[in-house]
mmCIF file of C-alpha atoms in Angstrom:
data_model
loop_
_atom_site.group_PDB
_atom_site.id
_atom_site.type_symbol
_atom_site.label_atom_id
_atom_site.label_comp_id
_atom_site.label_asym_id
_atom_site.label_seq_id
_atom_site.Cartn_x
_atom_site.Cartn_y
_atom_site.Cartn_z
ATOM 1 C CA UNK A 1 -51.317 55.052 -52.530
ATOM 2 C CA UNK A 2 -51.239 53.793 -55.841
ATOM 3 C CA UNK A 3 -48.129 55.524 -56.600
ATOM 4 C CA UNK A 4 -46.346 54.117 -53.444
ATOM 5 C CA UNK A 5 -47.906 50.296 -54.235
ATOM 6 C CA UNK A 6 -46.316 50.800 -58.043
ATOM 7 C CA UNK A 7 -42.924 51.775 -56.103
ATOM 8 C CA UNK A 8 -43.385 49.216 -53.537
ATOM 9 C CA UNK A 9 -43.751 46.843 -56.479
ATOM 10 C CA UNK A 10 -40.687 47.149 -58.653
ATOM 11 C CA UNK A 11 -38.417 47.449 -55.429
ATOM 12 C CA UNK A 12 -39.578 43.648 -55.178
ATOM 13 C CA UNK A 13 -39.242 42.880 -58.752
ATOM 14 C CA UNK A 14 -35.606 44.900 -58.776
ATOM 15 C CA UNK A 15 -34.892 42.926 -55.505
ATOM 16 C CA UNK A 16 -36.057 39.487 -57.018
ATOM 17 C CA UNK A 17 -34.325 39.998 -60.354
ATOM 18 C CA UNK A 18 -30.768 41.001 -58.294
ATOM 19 C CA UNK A 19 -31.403 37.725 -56.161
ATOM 20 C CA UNK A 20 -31.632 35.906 -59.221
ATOM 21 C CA UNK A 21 -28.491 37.316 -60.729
ATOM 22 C CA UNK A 22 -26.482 36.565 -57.804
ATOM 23 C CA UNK A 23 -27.820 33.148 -57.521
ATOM 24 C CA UNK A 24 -26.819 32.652 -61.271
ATOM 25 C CA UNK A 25 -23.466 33.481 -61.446
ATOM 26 C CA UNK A 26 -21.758 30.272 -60.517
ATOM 27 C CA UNK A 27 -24.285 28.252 -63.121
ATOM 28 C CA UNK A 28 -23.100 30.775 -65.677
ATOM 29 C CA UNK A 29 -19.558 30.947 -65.011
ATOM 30 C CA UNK A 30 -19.637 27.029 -65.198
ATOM 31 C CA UNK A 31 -22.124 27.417 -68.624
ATOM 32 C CA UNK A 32 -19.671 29.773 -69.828
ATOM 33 C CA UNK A 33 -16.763 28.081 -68.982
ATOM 34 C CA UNK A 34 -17.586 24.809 -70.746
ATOM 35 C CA UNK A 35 -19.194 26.647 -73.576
ATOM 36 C CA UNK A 36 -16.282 29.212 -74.700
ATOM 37 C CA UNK A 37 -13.024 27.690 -72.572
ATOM 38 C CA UNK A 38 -12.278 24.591 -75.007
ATOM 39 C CA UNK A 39 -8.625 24.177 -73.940
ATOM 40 C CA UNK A 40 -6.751 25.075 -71.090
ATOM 41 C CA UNK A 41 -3.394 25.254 -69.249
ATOM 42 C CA UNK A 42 -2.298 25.901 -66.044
ATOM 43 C CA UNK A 43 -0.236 25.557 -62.635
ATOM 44 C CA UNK A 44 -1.906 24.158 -59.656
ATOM 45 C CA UNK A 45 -1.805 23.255 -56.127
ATOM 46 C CA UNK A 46 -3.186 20.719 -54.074
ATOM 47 C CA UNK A 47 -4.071 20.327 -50.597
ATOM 48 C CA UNK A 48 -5.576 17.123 -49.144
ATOM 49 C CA UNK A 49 -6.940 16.958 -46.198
ATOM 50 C CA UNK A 50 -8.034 13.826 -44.612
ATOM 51 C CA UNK A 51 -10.251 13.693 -41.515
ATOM 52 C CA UNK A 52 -8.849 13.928 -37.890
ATOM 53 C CA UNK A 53 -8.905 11.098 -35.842
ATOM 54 C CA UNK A 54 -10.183 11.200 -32.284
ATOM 55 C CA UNK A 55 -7.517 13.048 -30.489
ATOM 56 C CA UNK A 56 -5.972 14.301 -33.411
ATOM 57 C CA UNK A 57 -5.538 16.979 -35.730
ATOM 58 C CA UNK A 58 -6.326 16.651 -39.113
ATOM 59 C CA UNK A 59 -3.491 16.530 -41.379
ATOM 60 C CA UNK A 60 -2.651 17.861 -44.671
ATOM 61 C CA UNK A 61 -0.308 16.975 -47.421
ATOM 62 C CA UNK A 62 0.499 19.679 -50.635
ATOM 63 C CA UNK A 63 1.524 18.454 -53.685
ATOM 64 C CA UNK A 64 2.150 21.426 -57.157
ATOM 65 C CA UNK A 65 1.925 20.579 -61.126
ATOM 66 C CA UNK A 66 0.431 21.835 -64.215
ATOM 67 C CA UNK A 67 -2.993 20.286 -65.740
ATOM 68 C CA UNK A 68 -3.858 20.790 -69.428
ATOM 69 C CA UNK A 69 -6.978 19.602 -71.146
ATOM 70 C CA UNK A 70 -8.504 19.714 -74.350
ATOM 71 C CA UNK A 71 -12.161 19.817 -74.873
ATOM 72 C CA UNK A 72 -14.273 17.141 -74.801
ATOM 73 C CA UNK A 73 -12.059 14.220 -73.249
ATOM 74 C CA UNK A 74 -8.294 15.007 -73.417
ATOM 75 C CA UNK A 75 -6.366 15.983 -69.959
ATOM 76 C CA UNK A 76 -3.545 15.873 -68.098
ATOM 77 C CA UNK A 77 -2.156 16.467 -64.362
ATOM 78 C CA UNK A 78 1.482 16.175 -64.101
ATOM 79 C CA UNK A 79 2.568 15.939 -60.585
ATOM 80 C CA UNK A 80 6.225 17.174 -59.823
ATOM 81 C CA UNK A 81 6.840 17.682 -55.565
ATOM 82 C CA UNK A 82 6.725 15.951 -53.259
ATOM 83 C CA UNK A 83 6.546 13.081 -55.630
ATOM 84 C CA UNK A 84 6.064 12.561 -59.707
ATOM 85 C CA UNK A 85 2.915 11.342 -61.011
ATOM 86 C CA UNK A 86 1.424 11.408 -64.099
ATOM 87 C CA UNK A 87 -2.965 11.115 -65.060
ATOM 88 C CA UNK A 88 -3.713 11.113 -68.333
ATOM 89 C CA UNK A 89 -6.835 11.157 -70.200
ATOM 90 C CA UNK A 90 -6.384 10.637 -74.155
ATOM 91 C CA UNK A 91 -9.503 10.290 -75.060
ATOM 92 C CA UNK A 92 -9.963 6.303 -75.086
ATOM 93 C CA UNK A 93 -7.738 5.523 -71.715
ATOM 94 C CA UNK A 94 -7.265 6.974 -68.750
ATOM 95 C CA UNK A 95 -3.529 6.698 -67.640
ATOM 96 C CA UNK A 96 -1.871 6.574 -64.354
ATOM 97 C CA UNK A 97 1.565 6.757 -64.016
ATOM 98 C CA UNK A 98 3.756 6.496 -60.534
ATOM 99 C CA UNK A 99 7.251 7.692 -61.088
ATOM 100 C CA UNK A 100 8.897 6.086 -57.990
ATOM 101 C CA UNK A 101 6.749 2.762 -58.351
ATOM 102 C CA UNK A 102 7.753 3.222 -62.662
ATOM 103 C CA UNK A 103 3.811 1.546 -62.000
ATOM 104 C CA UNK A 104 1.262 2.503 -64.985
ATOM 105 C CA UNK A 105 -2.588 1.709 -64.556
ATOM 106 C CA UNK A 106 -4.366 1.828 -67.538
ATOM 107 C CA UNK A 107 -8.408 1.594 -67.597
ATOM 108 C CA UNK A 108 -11.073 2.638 -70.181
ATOM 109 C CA UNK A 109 -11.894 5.954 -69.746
ATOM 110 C CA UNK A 110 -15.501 6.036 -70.109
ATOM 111 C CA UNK A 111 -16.232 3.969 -67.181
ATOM 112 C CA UNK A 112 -14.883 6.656 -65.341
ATOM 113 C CA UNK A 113 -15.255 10.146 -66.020
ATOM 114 C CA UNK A 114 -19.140 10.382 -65.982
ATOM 115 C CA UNK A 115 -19.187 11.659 -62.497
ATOM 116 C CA UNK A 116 -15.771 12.926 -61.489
ATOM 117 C CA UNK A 117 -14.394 16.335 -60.882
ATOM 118 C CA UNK A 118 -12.449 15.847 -64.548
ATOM 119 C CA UNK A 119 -15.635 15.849 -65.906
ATOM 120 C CA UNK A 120 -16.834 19.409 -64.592
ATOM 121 C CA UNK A 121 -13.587 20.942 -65.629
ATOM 122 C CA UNK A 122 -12.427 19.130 -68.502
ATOM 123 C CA UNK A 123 -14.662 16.440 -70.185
ATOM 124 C CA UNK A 124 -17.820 17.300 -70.668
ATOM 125 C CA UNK A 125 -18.490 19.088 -73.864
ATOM 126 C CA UNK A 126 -21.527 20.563 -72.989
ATOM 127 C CA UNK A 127 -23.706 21.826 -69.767
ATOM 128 C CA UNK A 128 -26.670 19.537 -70.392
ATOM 129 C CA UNK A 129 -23.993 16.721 -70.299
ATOM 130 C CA UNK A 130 -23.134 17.821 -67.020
ATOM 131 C CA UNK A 131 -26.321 18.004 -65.615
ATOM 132 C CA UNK A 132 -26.930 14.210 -66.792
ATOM 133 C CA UNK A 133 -24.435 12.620 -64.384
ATOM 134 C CA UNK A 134 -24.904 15.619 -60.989
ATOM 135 C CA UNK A 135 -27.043 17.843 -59.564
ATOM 136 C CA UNK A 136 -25.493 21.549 -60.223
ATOM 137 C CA UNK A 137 -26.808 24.892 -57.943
ATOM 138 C CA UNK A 138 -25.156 27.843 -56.920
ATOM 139 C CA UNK A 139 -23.421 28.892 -54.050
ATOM 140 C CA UNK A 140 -23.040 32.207 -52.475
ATOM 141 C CA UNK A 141 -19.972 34.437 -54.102
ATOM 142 C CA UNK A 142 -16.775 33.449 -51.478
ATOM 143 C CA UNK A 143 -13.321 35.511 -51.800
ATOM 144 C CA UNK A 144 -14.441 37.373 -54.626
ATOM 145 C CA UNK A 145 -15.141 33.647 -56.734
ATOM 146 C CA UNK A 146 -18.676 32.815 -58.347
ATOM 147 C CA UNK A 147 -19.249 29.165 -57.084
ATOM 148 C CA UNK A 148 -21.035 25.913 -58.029
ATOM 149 C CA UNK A 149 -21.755 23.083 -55.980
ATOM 150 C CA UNK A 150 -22.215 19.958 -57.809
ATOM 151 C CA UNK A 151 -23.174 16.590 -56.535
ATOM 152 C CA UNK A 152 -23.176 13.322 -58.233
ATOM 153 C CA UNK A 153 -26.498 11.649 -59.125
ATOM 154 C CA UNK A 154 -24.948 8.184 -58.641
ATOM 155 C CA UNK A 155 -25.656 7.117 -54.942
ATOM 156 C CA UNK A 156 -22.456 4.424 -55.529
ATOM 157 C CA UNK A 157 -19.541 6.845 -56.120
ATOM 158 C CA UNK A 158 -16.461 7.484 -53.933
ATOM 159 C CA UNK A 159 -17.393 11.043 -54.443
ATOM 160 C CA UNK A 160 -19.360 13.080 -51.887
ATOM 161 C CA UNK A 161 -19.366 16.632 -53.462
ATOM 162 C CA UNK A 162 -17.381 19.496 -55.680
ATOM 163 C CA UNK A 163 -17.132 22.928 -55.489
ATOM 164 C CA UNK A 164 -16.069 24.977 -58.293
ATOM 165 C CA UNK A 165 -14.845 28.359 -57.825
ATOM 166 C CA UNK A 166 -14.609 30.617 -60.875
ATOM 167 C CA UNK A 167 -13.085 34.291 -61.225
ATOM 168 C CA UNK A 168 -14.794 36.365 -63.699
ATOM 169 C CA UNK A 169 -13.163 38.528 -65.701
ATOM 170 C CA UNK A 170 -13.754 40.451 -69.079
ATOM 171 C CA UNK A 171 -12.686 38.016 -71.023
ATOM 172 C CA UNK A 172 -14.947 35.375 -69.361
ATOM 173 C CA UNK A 173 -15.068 33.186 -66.580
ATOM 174 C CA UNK A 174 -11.733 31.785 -65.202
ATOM 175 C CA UNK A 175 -11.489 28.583 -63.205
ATOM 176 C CA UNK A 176 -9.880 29.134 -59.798
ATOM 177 C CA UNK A 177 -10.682 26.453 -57.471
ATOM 178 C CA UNK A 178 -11.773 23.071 -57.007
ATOM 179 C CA UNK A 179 -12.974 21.360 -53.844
ATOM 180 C CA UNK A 180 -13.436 17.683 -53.501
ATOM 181 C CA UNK A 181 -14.974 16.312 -50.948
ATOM 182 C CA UNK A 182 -15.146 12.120 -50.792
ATOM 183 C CA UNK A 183 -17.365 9.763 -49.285
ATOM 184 C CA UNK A 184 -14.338 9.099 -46.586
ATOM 185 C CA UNK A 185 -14.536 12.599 -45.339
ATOM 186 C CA UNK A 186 -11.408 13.499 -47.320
ATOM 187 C CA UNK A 187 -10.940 17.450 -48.934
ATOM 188 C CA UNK A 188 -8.916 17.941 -51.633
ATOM 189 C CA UNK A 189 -8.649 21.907 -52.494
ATOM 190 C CA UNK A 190 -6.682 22.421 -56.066
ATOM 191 C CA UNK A 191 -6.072 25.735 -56.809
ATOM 192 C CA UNK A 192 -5.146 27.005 -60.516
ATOM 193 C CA UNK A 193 -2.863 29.991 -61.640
ATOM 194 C CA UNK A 194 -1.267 31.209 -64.693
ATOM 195 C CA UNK A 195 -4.537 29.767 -66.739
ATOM 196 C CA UNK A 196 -4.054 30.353 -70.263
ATOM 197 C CA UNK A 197 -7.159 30.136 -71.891
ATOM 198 C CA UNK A 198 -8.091 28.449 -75.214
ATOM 199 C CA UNK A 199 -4.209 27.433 -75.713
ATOM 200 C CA UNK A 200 -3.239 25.558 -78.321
ATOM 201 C CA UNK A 201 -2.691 21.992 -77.715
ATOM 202 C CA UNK A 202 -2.548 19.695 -80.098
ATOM 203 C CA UNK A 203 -4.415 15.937 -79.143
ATOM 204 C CA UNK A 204 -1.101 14.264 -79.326
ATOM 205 C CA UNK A 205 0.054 16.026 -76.515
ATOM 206 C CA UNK A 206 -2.081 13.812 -74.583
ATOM 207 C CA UNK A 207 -0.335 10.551 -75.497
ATOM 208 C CA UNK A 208 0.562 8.301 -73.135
ATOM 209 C CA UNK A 209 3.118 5.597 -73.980
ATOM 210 C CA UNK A 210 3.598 3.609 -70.520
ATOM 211 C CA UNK A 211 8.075 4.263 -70.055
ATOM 212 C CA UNK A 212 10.474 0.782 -71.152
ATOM 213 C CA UNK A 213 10.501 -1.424 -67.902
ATOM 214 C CA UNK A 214 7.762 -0.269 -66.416
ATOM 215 C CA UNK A 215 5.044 -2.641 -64.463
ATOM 216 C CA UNK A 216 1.520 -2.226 -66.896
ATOM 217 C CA UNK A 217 -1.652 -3.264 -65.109
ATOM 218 C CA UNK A 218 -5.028 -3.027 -67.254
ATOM 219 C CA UNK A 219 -8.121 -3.062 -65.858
#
């Protein structure tokens, strides 16, 4: 009996202790991700999604472009089909540039990166900065990703939730996908290829100068 208790008794610690593992990865994928990744650059595509409307179906919209970002602060997402568009974060502004409007919108950064997607890929130097501005548990592994769920502690936001997907690898944790969900119902699904990790971007490569003739609104 005692034998079979002692058995009975690490299969439930083993059992525990692989629970916990699984229900760790995301949080350390996205720990080791902001930790060790410190610059990044990559191809993406986007799919939004925006609710259906009684009777309807929903509809969809894909836009492709590269994102870079440099650790803590610094990003960029150039936009190049359907349409150009340029958002860029240089450290002290955050940029937005419509090609076809030749429209810039410039505002100060730190008002708004606290609790935005940019900041769980991106911006925040550290996981503990993170975890000030959302709540951050893990998801169950989906098409062979480790995910996180995060949701903003601000009750105010335009933002409903995120989902982070990360591939692991041997050389560490690889951001894959990001899923944005909006207080409207909307879904935005980016998903990243070709990410080169630690690459070596300078912080002027995230200057923004707005183009001559262009319409500059500041707010």
């Amino acid at each position: 009996m005692q034998v079979n208790s002692l058995r009975n008794l690490l299969a439930i610690i083993l059992i525990a202790g692989c629970a916990q593992l699984a229900r760790a990865g995301g949080m350390e994928s996205l720990e080791s991700f902001v930790k060790t990744v410190k610059s990044g650059r990559a191809e993406f595509s986007q799919v939004v999604t925006a609710p259906a409307r009684p009777g309807q179906s929903a509809r969809s919209k894909t836009s492709t472009g590269t994102f870079e970002f440099l650790r803590p602060n610094r990003f960029k997402f150039l936009y190049q089909k359907p349409f150009e568009q340029s958002i860029v974060a240089d450290g002290q502004t955050l940029w937005l540039y419509d090609v076809d409007l030749n429209q810039v919108t410039a505002r100060k950064q730190a008002q708004l990166l606290a609790s935005t997607p940019a900041a769980l890929i991106a911006a925040a130097p550290d996981l503990h900065a993170l975890q000030a501005d959302f709540n951050l548990q893990d998801a169950p592994d989906k098409d062979g990703l480790q995910w996180v769920v995060a949701t903003p502690k601000a009750r105010d936001g335009q933002l409903q939730s995120v989902r982070v997907g990360f591939k692991p690898g041997n050389g560490g944790s690889q951001l894959a996908v990001l899923e944005i969900l909006d207080s409207f119902g909307q879904r935005s699904v980016l998903t990243f290829s070709k990410f080169e990790v630690n690459a070596a971007l300078p912080a002027d490569a995230f200057v923004f100068k707005p183009p001559a003739g262009a319409d500059v609104i500041r707010q």
